[in-house]
């Protein structure tokens, strides 16, 4: 059982930055593919970014390319989402997810999910 805990959300002005963290309880977390998703009020959950196990490959939705960077520190069992040049439309609850297949993560069907962290970008 993998437990995921997100942190780092908050309130920031447009153009600002935040770094989200997704910490895992599992010592073999490095073997999991990890994704970030977000859900804004009244909208469906949306894929944001994903990173392959051991850092192999990174994937982004077009709307965040060039602004967000996903990375991982396997020694700390943590995946990060660095968010720069934030826009009001980035406002959402951000969730991390993990699974052993990257296509499962990309499809939003990961077996493990965190509880989410709120990101609010003011204009």
PDB file of C-alpha atoms in Angstrom:
ATOM      1  CA  UNK A   1       0.000   0.000   0.000  1.00  0.00           C
ATOM      2  CA  UNK A   2       1.493   3.311  -1.105  1.00  0.00           C
ATOM      3  CA  UNK A   3       0.445   6.416   0.770  1.00  0.00           C
ATOM      4  CA  UNK A   4       0.923   9.731  -1.005  1.00  0.00           C
ATOM      5  CA  UNK A   5       0.922  13.094   0.750  1.00  0.00           C
ATOM      6  CA  UNK A   6       0.920  16.335  -1.229  1.00  0.00           C
ATOM      7  CA  UNK A   7       2.123  19.629   0.168  1.00  0.00           C
ATOM      8  CA  UNK A   8       3.236  23.035  -1.017  1.00  0.00           C
ATOM      9  CA  UNK A   9      -0.026  24.494  -2.180  1.00  0.00           C
ATOM     10  CA  UNK A  10      -1.150  27.964  -1.270  1.00  0.00           C
ATOM     11  CA  UNK A  11      -2.216  31.368  -2.476  1.00  0.00           C
ATOM     12  CA  UNK A  12       0.024  33.167  -4.954  1.00  0.00           C
ATOM     13  CA  UNK A  13      -0.339  36.108  -7.290  1.00  0.00           C
ATOM     14  CA  UNK A  14      -0.356  35.628 -11.035  1.00  0.00           C
ATOM     15  CA  UNK A  15       3.186  35.311 -12.327  1.00  0.00           C
ATOM     16  CA  UNK A  16       4.368  33.770  -9.094  1.00  0.00           C
ATOM     17  CA  UNK A  17       5.741  30.325  -8.346  1.00  0.00           C
ATOM     18  CA  UNK A  18       4.991  27.367  -6.124  1.00  0.00           C
ATOM     19  CA  UNK A  19       6.616  23.983  -5.682  1.00  0.00           C
ATOM     20  CA  UNK A  20       4.381  21.066  -4.877  1.00  0.00           C
ATOM     21  CA  UNK A  21       5.719  17.945  -3.228  1.00  0.00           C
ATOM     22  CA  UNK A  22       4.348  14.425  -3.278  1.00  0.00           C
ATOM     23  CA  UNK A  23       5.899  12.303  -0.547  1.00  0.00           C
ATOM     24  CA  UNK A  24       5.430   8.551  -0.569  1.00  0.00           C
ATOM     25  CA  UNK A  25       5.532   6.015   2.217  1.00  0.00           C
ATOM     26  CA  UNK A  26       6.841   3.277  -0.018  1.00  0.00           C
ATOM     27  CA  UNK A  27      10.585   2.582  -0.024  1.00  0.00           C
ATOM     28  CA  UNK A  28      10.368   1.314  -3.601  1.00  0.00           C
ATOM     29  CA  UNK A  29       8.682   4.519  -4.767  1.00  0.00           C
ATOM     30  CA  UNK A  30      11.418   4.998  -7.339  1.00  0.00           C
ATOM     31  CA  UNK A  31       9.933   2.103  -9.297  1.00  0.00           C
ATOM     32  CA  UNK A  32       6.574   3.843  -9.617  1.00  0.00           C
ATOM     33  CA  UNK A  33       5.479   6.202 -12.360  1.00  0.00           C
ATOM     34  CA  UNK A  34       3.975   9.340 -10.835  1.00  0.00           C
ATOM     35  CA  UNK A  35       1.562  11.902 -12.144  1.00  0.00           C
ATOM     36  CA  UNK A  36       0.082  15.235 -11.131  1.00  0.00           C
ATOM     37  CA  UNK A  37      -3.539  16.005 -11.842  1.00  0.00           C
ATOM     38  CA  UNK A  38      -5.712  18.956 -10.970  1.00  0.00           C
ATOM     39  CA  UNK A  39      -9.384  19.637 -10.546  1.00  0.00           C
ATOM     40  CA  UNK A  40     -10.916  23.081 -10.576  1.00  0.00           C
ATOM     41  CA  UNK A  41     -14.392  23.745  -9.146  1.00  0.00           C
ATOM     42  CA  UNK A  42     -17.068  22.534 -11.534  1.00  0.00           C
ATOM     43  CA  UNK A  43     -14.541  20.954 -13.879  1.00  0.00           C
ATOM     44  CA  UNK A  44     -13.312  17.459 -14.514  1.00  0.00           C
ATOM     45  CA  UNK A  45      -9.990  16.271 -13.228  1.00  0.00           C
ATOM     46  CA  UNK A  46      -7.207  17.142 -15.673  1.00  0.00           C
ATOM     47  CA  UNK A  47      -3.802  15.599 -16.302  1.00  0.00           C
ATOM     48  CA  UNK A  48      -0.966  18.041 -15.653  1.00  0.00           C
ATOM     49  CA  UNK A  49       2.358  16.183 -15.709  1.00  0.00           C
ATOM     50  CA  UNK A  50       3.915  12.787 -15.158  1.00  0.00           C
ATOM     51  CA  UNK A  51       7.344  11.323 -14.653  1.00  0.00           C
ATOM     52  CA  UNK A  52       8.524   7.818 -15.282  1.00  0.00           C
ATOM     53  CA  UNK A  53      10.082   5.532 -12.739  1.00  0.00           C
ATOM     54  CA  UNK A  54      13.705   6.386 -11.983  1.00  0.00           C
ATOM     55  CA  UNK A  55      13.071   9.696 -13.789  1.00  0.00           C
ATOM     56  CA  UNK A  56      12.738   8.093 -17.198  1.00  0.00           C
ATOM     57  CA  UNK A  57      10.628  10.453 -19.285  1.00  0.00           C
ATOM     58  CA  UNK A  58       8.482  13.439 -18.438  1.00  0.00           C
ATOM     59  CA  UNK A  59       5.073  14.314 -19.825  1.00  0.00           C
ATOM     60  CA  UNK A  60       3.100  17.566 -19.719  1.00  0.00           C
ATOM     61  CA  UNK A  61      -0.238  18.890 -20.795  1.00  0.00           C
ATOM     62  CA  UNK A  62       0.258  21.602 -23.406  1.00  0.00           C
ATOM     63  CA  UNK A  63      -1.102  24.354 -21.174  1.00  0.00           C
ATOM     64  CA  UNK A  64       1.764  23.989 -18.672  1.00  0.00           C
ATOM     65  CA  UNK A  65       4.682  23.236 -20.993  1.00  0.00           C
ATOM     66  CA  UNK A  66       7.496  25.695 -20.420  1.00  0.00           C
ATOM     67  CA  UNK A  67       6.036  26.764 -17.060  1.00  0.00           C
ATOM     68  CA  UNK A  68       5.870  23.584 -14.967  1.00  0.00           C
ATOM     69  CA  UNK A  69       8.633  21.060 -14.335  1.00  0.00           C
ATOM     70  CA  UNK A  70       8.187  17.648 -12.791  1.00  0.00           C
ATOM     71  CA  UNK A  71      11.103  15.978 -11.074  1.00  0.00           C
ATOM     72  CA  UNK A  72      11.802  13.363  -8.466  1.00  0.00           C
ATOM     73  CA  UNK A  73      14.245  12.692  -5.643  1.00  0.00           C
ATOM     74  CA  UNK A  74      14.178   8.955  -5.152  1.00  0.00           C
ATOM     75  CA  UNK A  75      16.378   9.151  -2.074  1.00  0.00           C
ATOM     76  CA  UNK A  76      13.577  11.143  -0.433  1.00  0.00           C
ATOM     77  CA  UNK A  77      10.715   9.175  -2.013  1.00  0.00           C
ATOM     78  CA  UNK A  78       9.368  12.480  -3.287  1.00  0.00           C
ATOM     79  CA  UNK A  79       8.157  13.873  -6.588  1.00  0.00           C
ATOM     80  CA  UNK A  80       8.017  17.619  -7.169  1.00  0.00           C
ATOM     81  CA  UNK A  81       6.055  19.905  -9.419  1.00  0.00           C
ATOM     82  CA  UNK A  82       7.729  23.261  -9.865  1.00  0.00           C
ATOM     83  CA  UNK A  83       5.148  25.732 -11.105  1.00  0.00           C
ATOM     84  CA  UNK A  84       6.328  29.045 -12.509  1.00  0.00           C
ATOM     85  CA  UNK A  85       4.517  31.901 -14.229  1.00  0.00           C
ATOM     86  CA  UNK A  86       1.301  30.827 -12.584  1.00  0.00           C
ATOM     87  CA  UNK A  87      -1.986  31.962 -14.063  1.00  0.00           C
ATOM     88  CA  UNK A  88      -5.436  32.280 -12.489  1.00  0.00           C
ATOM     89  CA  UNK A  89      -6.555  29.345 -14.630  1.00  0.00           C
ATOM     90  CA  UNK A  90      -4.056  27.149 -12.782  1.00  0.00           C
ATOM     91  CA  UNK A  91      -6.234  27.457  -9.694  1.00  0.00           C
ATOM     92  CA  UNK A  92      -7.299  23.960  -8.644  1.00  0.00           C
ATOM     93  CA  UNK A  93      -6.778  21.175  -6.182  1.00  0.00           C
ATOM     94  CA  UNK A  94      -3.659  19.328  -7.253  1.00  0.00           C
ATOM     95  CA  UNK A  95      -3.360  15.585  -6.730  1.00  0.00           C
ATOM     96  CA  UNK A  96      -0.460  13.237  -7.199  1.00  0.00           C
ATOM     97  CA  UNK A  97      -0.928   9.655  -8.237  1.00  0.00           C
ATOM     98  CA  UNK A  98       1.265   6.625  -8.656  1.00  0.00           C
ATOM     99  CA  UNK A  99       1.204   3.322 -10.448  1.00  0.00           C
ATOM    100  CA  UNK A 100       3.608   0.839 -11.931  1.00  0.00           C
ATOM    101  CA  UNK A 101       2.608   1.589 -15.535  1.00  0.00           C
ATOM    102  CA  UNK A 102       3.036   5.047 -16.990  1.00  0.00           C
ATOM    103  CA  UNK A 103       0.117   4.580 -19.389  1.00  0.00           C
ATOM    104  CA  UNK A 104      -2.098   3.893 -16.390  1.00  0.00           C
ATOM    105  CA  UNK A 105      -0.903   7.092 -14.753  1.00  0.00           C
ATOM    106  CA  UNK A 106      -1.393   9.121 -17.930  1.00  0.00           C
ATOM    107  CA  UNK A 107      -4.921   7.785 -18.282  1.00  0.00           C
ATOM    108  CA  UNK A 108      -5.783   8.916 -14.785  1.00  0.00           C
ATOM    109  CA  UNK A 109      -6.316   5.371 -13.576  1.00  0.00           C
ATOM    110  CA  UNK A 110      -3.515   5.158 -11.029  1.00  0.00           C
ATOM    111  CA  UNK A 111      -4.012   2.782  -8.152  1.00  0.00           C
ATOM    112  CA  UNK A 112      -2.725   5.276  -5.577  1.00  0.00           C
ATOM    113  CA  UNK A 113      -3.787   8.874  -5.044  1.00  0.00           C
ATOM    114  CA  UNK A 114      -3.013  11.564  -2.522  1.00  0.00           C
ATOM    115  CA  UNK A 115      -5.544  13.762  -0.766  1.00  0.00           C
ATOM    116  CA  UNK A 116      -4.733  16.882  -2.771  1.00  0.00           C
ATOM    117  CA  UNK A 117      -3.364  20.336  -2.084  1.00  0.00           C
ATOM    118  CA  UNK A 118      -5.101  23.589  -2.992  1.00  0.00           C
ATOM    119  CA  UNK A 119      -3.411  26.030  -5.347  1.00  0.00           C
ATOM    120  CA  UNK A 120      -5.032  29.432  -5.748  1.00  0.00           C
ATOM    121  CA  UNK A 121      -3.668  32.015  -8.164  1.00  0.00           C
ATOM    122  CA  UNK A 122      -5.031  35.521  -7.815  1.00  0.00           C
ATOM    123  CA  UNK A 123      -5.124  37.973 -10.708  1.00  0.00           C
TER     124      UNK A 123
END
